[in-house]
Short mmCIF file of C-alpha atoms and ligand atoms in Angstrom, two decimals:
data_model
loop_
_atom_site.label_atom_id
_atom_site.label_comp_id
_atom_site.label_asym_id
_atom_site.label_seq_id
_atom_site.Cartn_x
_atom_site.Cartn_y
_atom_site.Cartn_z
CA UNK A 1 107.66 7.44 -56.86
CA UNK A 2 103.82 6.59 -56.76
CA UNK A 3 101.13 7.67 -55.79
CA UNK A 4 98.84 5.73 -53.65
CA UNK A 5 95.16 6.75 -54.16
CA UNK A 6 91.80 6.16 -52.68
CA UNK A 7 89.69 3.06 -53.75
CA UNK A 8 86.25 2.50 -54.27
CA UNK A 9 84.65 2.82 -51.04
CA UNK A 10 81.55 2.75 -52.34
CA UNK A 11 80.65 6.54 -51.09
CA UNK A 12 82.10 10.10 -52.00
CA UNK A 13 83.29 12.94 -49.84
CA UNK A 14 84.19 10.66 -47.21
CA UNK A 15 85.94 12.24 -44.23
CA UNK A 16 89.81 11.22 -43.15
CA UNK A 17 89.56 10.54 -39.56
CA UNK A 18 92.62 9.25 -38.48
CA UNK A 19 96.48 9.20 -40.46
CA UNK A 20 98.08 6.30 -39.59
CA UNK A 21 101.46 7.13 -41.60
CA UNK A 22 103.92 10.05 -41.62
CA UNK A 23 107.02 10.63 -44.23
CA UNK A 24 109.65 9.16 -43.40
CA UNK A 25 107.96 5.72 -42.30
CA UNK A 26 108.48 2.36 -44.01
CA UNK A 27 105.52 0.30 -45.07
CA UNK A 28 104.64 -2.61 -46.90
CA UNK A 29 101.76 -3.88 -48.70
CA UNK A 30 98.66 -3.52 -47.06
CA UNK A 31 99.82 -1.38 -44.16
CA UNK A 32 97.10 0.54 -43.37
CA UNK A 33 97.72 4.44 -44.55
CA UNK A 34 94.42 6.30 -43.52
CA UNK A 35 90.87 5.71 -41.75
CA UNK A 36 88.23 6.92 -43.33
CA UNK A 37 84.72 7.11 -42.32
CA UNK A 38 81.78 7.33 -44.24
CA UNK A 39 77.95 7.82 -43.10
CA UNK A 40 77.76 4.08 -42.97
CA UNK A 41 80.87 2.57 -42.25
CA UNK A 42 84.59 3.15 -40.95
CA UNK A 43 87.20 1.82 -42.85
CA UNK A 44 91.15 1.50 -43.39
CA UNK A 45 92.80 2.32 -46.75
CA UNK A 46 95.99 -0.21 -46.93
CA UNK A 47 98.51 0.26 -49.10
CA UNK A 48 98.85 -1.36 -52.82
CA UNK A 49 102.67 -1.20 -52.51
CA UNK A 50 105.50 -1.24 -50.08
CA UNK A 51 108.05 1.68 -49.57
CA UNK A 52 108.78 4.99 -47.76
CA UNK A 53 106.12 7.63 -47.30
CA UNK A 54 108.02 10.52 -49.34
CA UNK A 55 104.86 12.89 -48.85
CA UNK A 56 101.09 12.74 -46.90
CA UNK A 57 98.70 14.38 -48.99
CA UNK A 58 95.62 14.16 -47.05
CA UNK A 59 94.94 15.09 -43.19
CA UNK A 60 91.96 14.66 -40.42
CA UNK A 61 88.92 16.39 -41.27
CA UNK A 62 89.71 16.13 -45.02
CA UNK A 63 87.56 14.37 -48.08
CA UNK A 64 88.33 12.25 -50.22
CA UNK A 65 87.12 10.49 -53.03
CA UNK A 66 87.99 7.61 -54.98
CA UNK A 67 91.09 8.66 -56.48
CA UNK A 68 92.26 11.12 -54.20
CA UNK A 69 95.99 10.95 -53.66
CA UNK A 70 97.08 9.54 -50.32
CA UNK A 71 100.55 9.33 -50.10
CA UNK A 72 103.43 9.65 -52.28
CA UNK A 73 105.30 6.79 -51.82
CA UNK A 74 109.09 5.88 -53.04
CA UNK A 75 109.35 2.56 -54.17
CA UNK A 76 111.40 -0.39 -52.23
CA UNK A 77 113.20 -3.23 -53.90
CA UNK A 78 112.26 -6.83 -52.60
CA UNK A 79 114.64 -6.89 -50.60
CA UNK A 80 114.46 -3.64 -48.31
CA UNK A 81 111.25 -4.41 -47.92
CA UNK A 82 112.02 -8.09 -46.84
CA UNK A 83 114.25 -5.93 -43.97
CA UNK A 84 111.25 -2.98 -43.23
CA UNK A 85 109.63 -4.31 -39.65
CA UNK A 86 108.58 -0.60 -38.93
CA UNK A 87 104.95 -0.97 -39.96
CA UNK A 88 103.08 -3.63 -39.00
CA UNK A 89 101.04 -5.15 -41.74
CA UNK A 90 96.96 -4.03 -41.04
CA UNK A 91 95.28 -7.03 -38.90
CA UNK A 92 91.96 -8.14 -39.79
CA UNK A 93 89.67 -6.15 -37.31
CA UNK A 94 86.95 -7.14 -34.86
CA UNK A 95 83.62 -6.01 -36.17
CA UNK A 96 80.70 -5.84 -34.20
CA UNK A 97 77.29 -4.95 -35.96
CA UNK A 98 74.28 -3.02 -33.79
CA UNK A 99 71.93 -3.50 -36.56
CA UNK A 100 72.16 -5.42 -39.34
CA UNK A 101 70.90 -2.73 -41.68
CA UNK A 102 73.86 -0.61 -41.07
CA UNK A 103 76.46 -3.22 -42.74
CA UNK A 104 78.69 -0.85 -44.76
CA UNK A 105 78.16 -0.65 -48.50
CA UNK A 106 79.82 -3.49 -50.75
CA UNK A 107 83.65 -2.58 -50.99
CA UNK A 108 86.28 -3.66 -53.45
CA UNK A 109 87.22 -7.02 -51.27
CA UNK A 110 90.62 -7.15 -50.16
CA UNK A 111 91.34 -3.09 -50.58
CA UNK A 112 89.57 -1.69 -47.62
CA UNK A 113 89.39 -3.35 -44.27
CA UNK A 114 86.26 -2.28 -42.24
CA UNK A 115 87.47 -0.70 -39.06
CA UNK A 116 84.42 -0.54 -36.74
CA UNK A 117 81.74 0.32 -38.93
CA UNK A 118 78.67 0.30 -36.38
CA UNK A 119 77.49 2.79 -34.36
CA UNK A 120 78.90 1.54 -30.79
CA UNK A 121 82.63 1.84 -31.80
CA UNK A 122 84.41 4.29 -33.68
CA UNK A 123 88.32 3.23 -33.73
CA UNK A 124 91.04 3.33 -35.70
CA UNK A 125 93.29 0.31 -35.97
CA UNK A 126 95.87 2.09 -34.07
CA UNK A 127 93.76 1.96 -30.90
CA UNK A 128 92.70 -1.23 -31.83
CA UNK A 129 95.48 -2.92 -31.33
CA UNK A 130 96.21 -1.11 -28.65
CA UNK A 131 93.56 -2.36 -27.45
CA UNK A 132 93.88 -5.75 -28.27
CA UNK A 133 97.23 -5.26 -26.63
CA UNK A 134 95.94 -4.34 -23.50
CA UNK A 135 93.17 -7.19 -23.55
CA UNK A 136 90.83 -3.62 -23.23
CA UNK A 137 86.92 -4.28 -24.42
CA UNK A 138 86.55 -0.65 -27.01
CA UNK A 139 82.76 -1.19 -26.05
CA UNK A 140 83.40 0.26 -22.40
CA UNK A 141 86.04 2.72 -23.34
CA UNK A 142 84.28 6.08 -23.15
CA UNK A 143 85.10 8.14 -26.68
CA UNK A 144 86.32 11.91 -26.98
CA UNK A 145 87.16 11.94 -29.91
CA UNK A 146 84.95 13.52 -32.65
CA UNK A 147 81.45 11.48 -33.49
CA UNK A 148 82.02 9.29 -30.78
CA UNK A 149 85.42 7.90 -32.11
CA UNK A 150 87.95 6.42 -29.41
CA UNK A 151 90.91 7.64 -29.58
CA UNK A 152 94.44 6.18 -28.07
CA UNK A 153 94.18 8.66 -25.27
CA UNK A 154 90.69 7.54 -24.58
CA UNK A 155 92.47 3.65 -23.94
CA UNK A 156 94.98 5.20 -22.47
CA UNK A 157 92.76 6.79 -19.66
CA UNK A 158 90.79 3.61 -19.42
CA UNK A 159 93.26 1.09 -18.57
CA UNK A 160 94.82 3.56 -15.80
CA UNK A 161 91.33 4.31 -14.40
CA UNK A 162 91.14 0.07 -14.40
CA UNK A 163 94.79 -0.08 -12.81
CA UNK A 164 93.60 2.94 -10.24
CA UNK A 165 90.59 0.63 -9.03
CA UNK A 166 90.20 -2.15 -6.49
CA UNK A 167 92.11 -4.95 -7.40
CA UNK A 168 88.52 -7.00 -6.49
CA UNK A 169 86.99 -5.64 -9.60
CA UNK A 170 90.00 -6.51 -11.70
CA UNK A 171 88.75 -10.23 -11.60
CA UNK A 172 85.26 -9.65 -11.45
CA UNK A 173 84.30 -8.95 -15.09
CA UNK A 174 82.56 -5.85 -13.39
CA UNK A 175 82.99 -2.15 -15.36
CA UNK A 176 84.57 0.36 -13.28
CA UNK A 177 83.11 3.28 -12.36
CA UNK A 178 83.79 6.39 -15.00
CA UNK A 179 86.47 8.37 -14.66
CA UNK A 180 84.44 11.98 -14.14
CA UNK A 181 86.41 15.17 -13.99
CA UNK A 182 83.78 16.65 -11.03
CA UNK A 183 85.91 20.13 -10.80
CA UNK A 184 84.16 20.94 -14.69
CA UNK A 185 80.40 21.35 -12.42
CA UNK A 186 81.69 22.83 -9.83
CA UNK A 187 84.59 23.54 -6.54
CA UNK A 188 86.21 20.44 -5.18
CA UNK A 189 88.46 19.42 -2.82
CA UNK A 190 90.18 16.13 -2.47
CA UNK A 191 90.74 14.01 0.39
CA UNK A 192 92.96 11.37 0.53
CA UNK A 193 91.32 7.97 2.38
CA UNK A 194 92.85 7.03 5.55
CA UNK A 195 94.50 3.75 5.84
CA UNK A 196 92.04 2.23 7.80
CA UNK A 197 89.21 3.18 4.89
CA UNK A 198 91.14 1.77 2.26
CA UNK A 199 92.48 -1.20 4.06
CA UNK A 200 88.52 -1.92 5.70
CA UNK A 201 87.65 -0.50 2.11
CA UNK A 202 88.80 -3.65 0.44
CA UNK A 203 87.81 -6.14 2.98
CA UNK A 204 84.34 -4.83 2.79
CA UNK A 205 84.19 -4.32 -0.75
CA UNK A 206 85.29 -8.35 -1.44
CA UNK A 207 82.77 -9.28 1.39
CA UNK A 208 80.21 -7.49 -0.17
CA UNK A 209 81.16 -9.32 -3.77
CA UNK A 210 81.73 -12.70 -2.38
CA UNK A 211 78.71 -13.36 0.05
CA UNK A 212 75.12 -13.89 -0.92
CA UNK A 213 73.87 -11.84 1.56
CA UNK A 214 70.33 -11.67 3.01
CA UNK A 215 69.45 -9.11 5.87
CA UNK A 216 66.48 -10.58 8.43
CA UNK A 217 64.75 -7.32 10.43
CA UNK A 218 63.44 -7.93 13.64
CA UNK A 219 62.77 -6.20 17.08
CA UNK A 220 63.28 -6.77 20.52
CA UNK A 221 61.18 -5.45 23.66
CA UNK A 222 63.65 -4.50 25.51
CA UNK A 223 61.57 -2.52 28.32
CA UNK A 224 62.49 -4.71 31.11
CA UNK A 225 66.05 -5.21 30.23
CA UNK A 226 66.40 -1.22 30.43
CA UNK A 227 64.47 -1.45 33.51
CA UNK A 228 67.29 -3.64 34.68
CA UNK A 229 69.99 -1.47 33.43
CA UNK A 230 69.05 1.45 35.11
CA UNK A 231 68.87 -0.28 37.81
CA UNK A 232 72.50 -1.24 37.86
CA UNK A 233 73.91 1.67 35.87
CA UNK A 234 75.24 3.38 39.24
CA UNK A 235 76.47 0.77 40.85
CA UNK A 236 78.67 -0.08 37.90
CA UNK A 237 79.50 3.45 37.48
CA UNK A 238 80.85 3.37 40.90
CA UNK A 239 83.43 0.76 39.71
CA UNK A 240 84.19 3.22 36.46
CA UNK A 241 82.07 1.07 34.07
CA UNK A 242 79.21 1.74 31.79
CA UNK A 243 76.62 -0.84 31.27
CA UNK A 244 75.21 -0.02 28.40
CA UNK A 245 72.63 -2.04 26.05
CA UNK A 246 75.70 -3.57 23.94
CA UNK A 247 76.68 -5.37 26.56
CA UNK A 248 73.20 -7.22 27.17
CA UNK A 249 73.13 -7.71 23.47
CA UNK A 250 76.31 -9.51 22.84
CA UNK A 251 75.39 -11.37 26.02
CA UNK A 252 72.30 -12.22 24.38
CA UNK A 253 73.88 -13.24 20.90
CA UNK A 254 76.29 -15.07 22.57
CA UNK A 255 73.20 -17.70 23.69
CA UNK A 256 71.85 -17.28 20.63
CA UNK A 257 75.03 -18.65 18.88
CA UNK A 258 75.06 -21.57 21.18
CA UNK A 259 71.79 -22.62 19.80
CA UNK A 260 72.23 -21.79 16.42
CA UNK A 261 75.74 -23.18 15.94
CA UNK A 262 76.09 -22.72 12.28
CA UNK A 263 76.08 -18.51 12.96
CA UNK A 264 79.00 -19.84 14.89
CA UNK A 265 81.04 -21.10 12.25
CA UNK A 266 82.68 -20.32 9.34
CA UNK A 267 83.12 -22.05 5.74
CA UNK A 268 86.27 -23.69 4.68
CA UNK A 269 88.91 -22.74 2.00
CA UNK A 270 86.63 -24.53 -0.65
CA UNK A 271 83.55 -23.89 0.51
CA UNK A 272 82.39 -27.20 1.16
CA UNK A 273 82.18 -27.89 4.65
CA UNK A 274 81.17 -25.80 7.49
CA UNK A 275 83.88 -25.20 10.69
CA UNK A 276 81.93 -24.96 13.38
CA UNK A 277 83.36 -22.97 16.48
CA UNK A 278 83.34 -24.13 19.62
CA UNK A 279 84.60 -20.70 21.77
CA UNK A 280 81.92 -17.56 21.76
CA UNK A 281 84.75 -14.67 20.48
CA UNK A 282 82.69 -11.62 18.86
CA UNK A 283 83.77 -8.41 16.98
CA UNK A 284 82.26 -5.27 17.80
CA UNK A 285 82.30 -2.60 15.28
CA UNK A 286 84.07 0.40 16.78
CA UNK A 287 83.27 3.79 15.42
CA UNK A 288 86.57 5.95 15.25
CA UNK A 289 87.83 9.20 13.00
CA UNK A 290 90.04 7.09 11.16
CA UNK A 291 87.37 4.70 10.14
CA UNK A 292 85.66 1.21 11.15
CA UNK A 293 87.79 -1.37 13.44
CA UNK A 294 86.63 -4.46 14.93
CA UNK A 295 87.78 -5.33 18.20
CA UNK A 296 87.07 -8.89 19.20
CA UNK A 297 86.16 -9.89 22.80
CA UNK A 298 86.72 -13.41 23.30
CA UNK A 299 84.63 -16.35 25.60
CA UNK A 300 81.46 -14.00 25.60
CA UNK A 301 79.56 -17.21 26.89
CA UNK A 302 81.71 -17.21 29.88
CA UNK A 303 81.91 -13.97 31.05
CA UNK A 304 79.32 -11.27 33.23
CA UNK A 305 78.14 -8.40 32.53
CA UNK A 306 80.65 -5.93 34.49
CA UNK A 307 83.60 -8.10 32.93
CA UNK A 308 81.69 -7.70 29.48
CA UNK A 309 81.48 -4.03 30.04
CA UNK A 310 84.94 -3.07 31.64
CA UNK A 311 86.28 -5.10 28.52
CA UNK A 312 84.10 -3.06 25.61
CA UNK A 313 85.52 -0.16 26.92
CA UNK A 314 89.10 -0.70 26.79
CA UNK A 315 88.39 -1.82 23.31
CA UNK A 316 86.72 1.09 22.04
CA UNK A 317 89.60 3.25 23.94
CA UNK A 318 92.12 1.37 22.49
CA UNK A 319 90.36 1.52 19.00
CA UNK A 320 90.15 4.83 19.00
CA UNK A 321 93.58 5.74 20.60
CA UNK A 322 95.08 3.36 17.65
CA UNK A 323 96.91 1.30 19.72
CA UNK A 324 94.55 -2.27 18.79
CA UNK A 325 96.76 -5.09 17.69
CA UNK A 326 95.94 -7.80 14.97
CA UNK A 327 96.04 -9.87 17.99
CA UNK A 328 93.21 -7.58 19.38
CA UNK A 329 91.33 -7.69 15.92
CA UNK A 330 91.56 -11.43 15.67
CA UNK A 331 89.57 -14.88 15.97
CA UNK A 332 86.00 -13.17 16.16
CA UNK A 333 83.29 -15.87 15.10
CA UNK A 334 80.62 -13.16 14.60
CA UNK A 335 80.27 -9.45 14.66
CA UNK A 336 77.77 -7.10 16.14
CA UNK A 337 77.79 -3.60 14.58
CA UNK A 338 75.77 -1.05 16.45
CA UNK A 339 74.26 2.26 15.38
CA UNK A 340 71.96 2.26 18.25
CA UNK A 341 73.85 5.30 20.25
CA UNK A 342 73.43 7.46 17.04
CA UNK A 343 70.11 7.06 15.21
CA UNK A 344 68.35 4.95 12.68
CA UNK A 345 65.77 2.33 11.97
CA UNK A 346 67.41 -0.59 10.27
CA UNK A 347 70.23 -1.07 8.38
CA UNK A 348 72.17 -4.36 6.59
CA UNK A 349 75.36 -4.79 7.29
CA UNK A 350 78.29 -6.35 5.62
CA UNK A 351 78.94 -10.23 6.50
CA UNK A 352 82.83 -9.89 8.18
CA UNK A 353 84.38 -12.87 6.11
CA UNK A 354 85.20 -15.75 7.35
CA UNK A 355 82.65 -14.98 9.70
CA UNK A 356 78.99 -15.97 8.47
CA UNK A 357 76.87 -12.95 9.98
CA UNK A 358 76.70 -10.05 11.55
CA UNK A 359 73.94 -8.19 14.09
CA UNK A 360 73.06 -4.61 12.86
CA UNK A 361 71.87 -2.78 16.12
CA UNK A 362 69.54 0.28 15.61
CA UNK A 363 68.39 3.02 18.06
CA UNK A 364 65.53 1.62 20.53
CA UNK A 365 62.25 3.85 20.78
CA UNK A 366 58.74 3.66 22.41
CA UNK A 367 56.04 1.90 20.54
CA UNK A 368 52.69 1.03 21.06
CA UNK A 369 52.71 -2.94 21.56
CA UNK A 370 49.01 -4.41 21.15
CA UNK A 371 49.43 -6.67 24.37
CA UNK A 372 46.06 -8.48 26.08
CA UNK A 373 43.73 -6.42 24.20
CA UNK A 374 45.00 -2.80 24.27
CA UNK A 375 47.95 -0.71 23.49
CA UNK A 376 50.97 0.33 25.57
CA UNK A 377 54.17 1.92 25.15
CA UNK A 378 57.33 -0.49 25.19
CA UNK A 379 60.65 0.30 24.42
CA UNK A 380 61.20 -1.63 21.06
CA UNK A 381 65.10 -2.55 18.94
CA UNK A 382 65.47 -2.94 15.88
CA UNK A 383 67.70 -5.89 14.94
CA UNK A 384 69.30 -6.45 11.53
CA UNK A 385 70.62 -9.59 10.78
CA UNK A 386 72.64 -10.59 7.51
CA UNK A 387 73.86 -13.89 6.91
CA UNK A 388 75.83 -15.74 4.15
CA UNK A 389 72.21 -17.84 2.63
CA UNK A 390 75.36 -20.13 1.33
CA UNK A 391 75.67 -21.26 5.26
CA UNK A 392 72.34 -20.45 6.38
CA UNK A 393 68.55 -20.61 5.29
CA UNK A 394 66.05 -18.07 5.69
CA UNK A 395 63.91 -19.78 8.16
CA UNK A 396 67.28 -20.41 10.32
CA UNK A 397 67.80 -16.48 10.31
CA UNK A 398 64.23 -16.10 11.14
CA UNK A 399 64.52 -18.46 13.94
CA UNK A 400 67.74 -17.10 15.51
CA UNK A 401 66.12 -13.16 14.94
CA UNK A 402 63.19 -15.02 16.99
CA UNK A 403 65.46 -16.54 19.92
CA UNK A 404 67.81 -13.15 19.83
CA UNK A 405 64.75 -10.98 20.38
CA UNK A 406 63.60 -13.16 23.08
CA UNK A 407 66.14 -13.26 25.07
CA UNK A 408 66.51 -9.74 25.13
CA UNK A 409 62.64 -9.26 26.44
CA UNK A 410 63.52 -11.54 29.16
CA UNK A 411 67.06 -11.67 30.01
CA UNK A 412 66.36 -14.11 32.81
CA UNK A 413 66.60 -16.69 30.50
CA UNK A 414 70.22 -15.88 29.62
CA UNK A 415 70.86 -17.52 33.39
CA UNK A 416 69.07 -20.94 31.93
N1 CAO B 1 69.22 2.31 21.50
C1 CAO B 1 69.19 3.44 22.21
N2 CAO B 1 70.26 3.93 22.87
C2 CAO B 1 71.42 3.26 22.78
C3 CAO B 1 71.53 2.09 22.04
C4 CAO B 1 70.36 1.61 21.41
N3 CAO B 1 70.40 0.51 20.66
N4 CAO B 1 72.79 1.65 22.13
C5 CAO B 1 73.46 2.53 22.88
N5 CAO B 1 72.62 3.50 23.30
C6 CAO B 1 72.95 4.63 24.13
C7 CAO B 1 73.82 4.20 25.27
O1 CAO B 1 73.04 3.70 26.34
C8 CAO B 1 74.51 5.48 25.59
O2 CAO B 1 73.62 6.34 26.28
P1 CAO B 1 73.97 6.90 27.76
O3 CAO B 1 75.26 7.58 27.62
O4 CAO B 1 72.81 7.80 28.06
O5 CAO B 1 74.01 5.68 28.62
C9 CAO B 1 74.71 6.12 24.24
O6 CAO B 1 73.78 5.50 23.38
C10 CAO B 1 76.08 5.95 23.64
O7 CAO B 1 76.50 4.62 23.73
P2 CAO B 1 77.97 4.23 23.26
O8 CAO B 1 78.04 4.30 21.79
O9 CAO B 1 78.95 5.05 24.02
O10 CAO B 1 78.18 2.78 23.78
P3 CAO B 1 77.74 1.39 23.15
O11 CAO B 1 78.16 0.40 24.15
O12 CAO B 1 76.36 1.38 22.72
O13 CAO B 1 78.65 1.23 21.85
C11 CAO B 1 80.57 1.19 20.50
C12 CAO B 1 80.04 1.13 21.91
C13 CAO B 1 82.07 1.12 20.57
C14 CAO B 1 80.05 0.04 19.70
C15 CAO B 1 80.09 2.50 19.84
O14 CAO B 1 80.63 3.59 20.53
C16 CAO B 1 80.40 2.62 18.38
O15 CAO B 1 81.51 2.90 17.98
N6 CAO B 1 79.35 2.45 17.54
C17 CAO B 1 79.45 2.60 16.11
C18 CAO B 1 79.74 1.30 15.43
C19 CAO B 1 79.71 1.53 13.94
O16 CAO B 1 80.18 2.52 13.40
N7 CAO B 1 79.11 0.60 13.24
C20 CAO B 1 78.91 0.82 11.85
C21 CAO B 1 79.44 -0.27 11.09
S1 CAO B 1 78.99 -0.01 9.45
O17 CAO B 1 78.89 -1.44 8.89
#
């Protein structure tokens, strides 16, 4: 028998914060027994000798000095201890300073191994290689253990939250979000997302990660196209349609693409060369309890306003009835997402990917436009464009905010 006994480690008094043995196991020379941790530095005590822990003398939240006993250990002939692979033998541990002025005091070398001795991580080299295991970075694991130490647990929760989170962010390098238990501040209720959420979740989530996105604001007098539309809003009533300003406005964009071709396109696998389209197909974000779907109504170049109209509707119905296909939800070249029936200045939507940008549609209101020297009221709408700047430059989203809003002032020149 033999007792193993603290080293110099350079302080006194020092606390036992983790016990990395228990009687009964089989260790071998330099298998770390405790952790200790001092005001200045955390540190493992190995073992001089290899054998079986008979008897732990010391627990957390003990002190020790030098000498205190350890462990009792009973000693192993060469050759059991050749066969002990219970223990594995302490591995030299990552150490990552915050200030130089904290390195630990001097240490008998080769008796103590620091074990995290600044002041960002606290962990024993249990968790550490658990951690190492796990490929998990101790700097982002949140600590609950006492003074900030991480504890196995605290891993633990860690690589589950990671596990639990988009698989986007997995390959992103990006922290997740903490794991917060909200029901400690207050009543909650959970909601599970519907699968339309999650699924549109993750598409807009990689969009949002993948494109360099730039939103363009612009406006539209659209006076005399309302003018226009009430003009015809009965008459297309009669036939059970409702002409409404979407319909003008992806009529619009759809000329707008023609000139601007490279809206109308979409980049290849390795993003090197541009696919221009050569068909007018556009998504329209559909609003429904279950979450956002986009619809896509095809040839938009070719067809009139009532066939425009009769065909937004069924989509919408069919959108919000859940009975869209993939078919339905397919081959869009750009989307038009419109917020104008609800409320709101501006917003910037998401680019729909492989598409290369999308029309954010606000709610039109009266303004005063300064027009041959004094004021009057037109009815203005806000446009929001974002593009992919890989695709296209700022002046190009300028210039097709600039055609769009034209074209809407005077939709004669949608005929040209
Ligand atoms: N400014 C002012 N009024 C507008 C408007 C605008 N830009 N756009 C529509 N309106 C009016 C319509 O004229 C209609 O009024 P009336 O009933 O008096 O004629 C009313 O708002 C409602 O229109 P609507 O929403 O029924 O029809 P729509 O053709 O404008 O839109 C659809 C159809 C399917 C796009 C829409 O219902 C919808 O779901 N919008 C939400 C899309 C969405 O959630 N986008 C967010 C995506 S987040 O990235």
């Amino acid at each position: 028998m033999k007792n193993i006994t603290v080293p110099d480690v350079g302080a006194s008094d020092v606390d036992v914060i983790e016990v990395l043995v228990k009687p009964g196991d089989t260790i071998k020379v330099d298998s770390p027994l405790v952790t200790l941790e001092s005001d200045k530095a955390t540190m493992d005590v190995p073992s001089s000798d290899a054998g079986v822990i008979k008897e732990v003398k010391v627990k957390v939240g003990d002190k020790v000095s030098q000498g205190s006993v350890i462990v009792v250990l009973d000693m192993l002939d060469a050759e059991a201890q050749a066969e002990s692979p219970e223990v594995p033998k302490a591995e030299p541990v990552e150490v990552k300073k915050s200030e130089p002025a904290e390195e630990p005091a001097p240490v008998q070398t080769g008796t103590v191994i620091p074990a995290g001795h600044n002041a960002d991580v606290h962990a024993g080299p249990a968790v550490r290689k658990l951690a190492r295991e796990f490929g998990v970075d101790l700097l982002q694991v949140a600590a609950s253990g006492p003074k900030q130490r991480i504890l196995k647990e605290d891993v633990q929760q860690f690589v589950k939250a990671r596990l639990a989170a988009v698989p986007a962010v997995a390959g992103t390098g990006l922290p997740s979000a903490p794991v917060i238990d909200f029901s400690k501040f207050g009543p909650i209720e959970t909601q599970s997302l519907s699968r339309i959420k999650k699924l549109s979740g993750k598409n807009l989530h990689r969009n949002w990660l993948l494109v360099p996105h730039i939103t363009q604001f612009g406006e539209a007098d659209i006076t005399d196209m309302e003018e226009f539309r009430a003009a015809n809003k009965a008459s297309f009533e009669k036939q059970g349609v409702k002409l409404t300003p979407l319909v003008f406005i992806m009529k619009a964009v759809a000329s707008t693409l023609k000139t601007y071709p490279q809206f109308n396109a979409s980049l290849d696998a390795n993003g090197e060369n541009l696919i221009l389209k050569k068909y007018v197909n556009i998504g329209v974000a559909v609003d429904t309890p279950d979450g956002l779907v986009v619809p896509v109504i095809r040839d938009v170049d070719k067809k009139g306003l009532m066939e425009l109209a009769k065909e937004l509707a069924l989509a919408s119905e069919k959108a919000r009835a859940k009975q869209l296909t993939a078919n339905d939800m397919q081959g869009g070249c750009f989307s038009i997402s419109s917020l104008g029936g609800i409320g709101g200045t501006a917003f910037t939507p998401i680019v729909n990917v492989p598409e290369v940008a999308i029309l954010g549609i606000s709610k039109s209101s009266y303004k005063p436009v300064y027009q041959d020297g004094v004021f009057v009221p037109r009815l203005m709408l806000p446009l929001s464009l974002s593009y992919d700047h890989r695709v296209i430059d700022g002046a190009d989203g300028a210039r097709f905010i600039a055609f769009l809003s034209n074209a809407l002032t005077d939709i004669r020149s949608l005929l040209l």
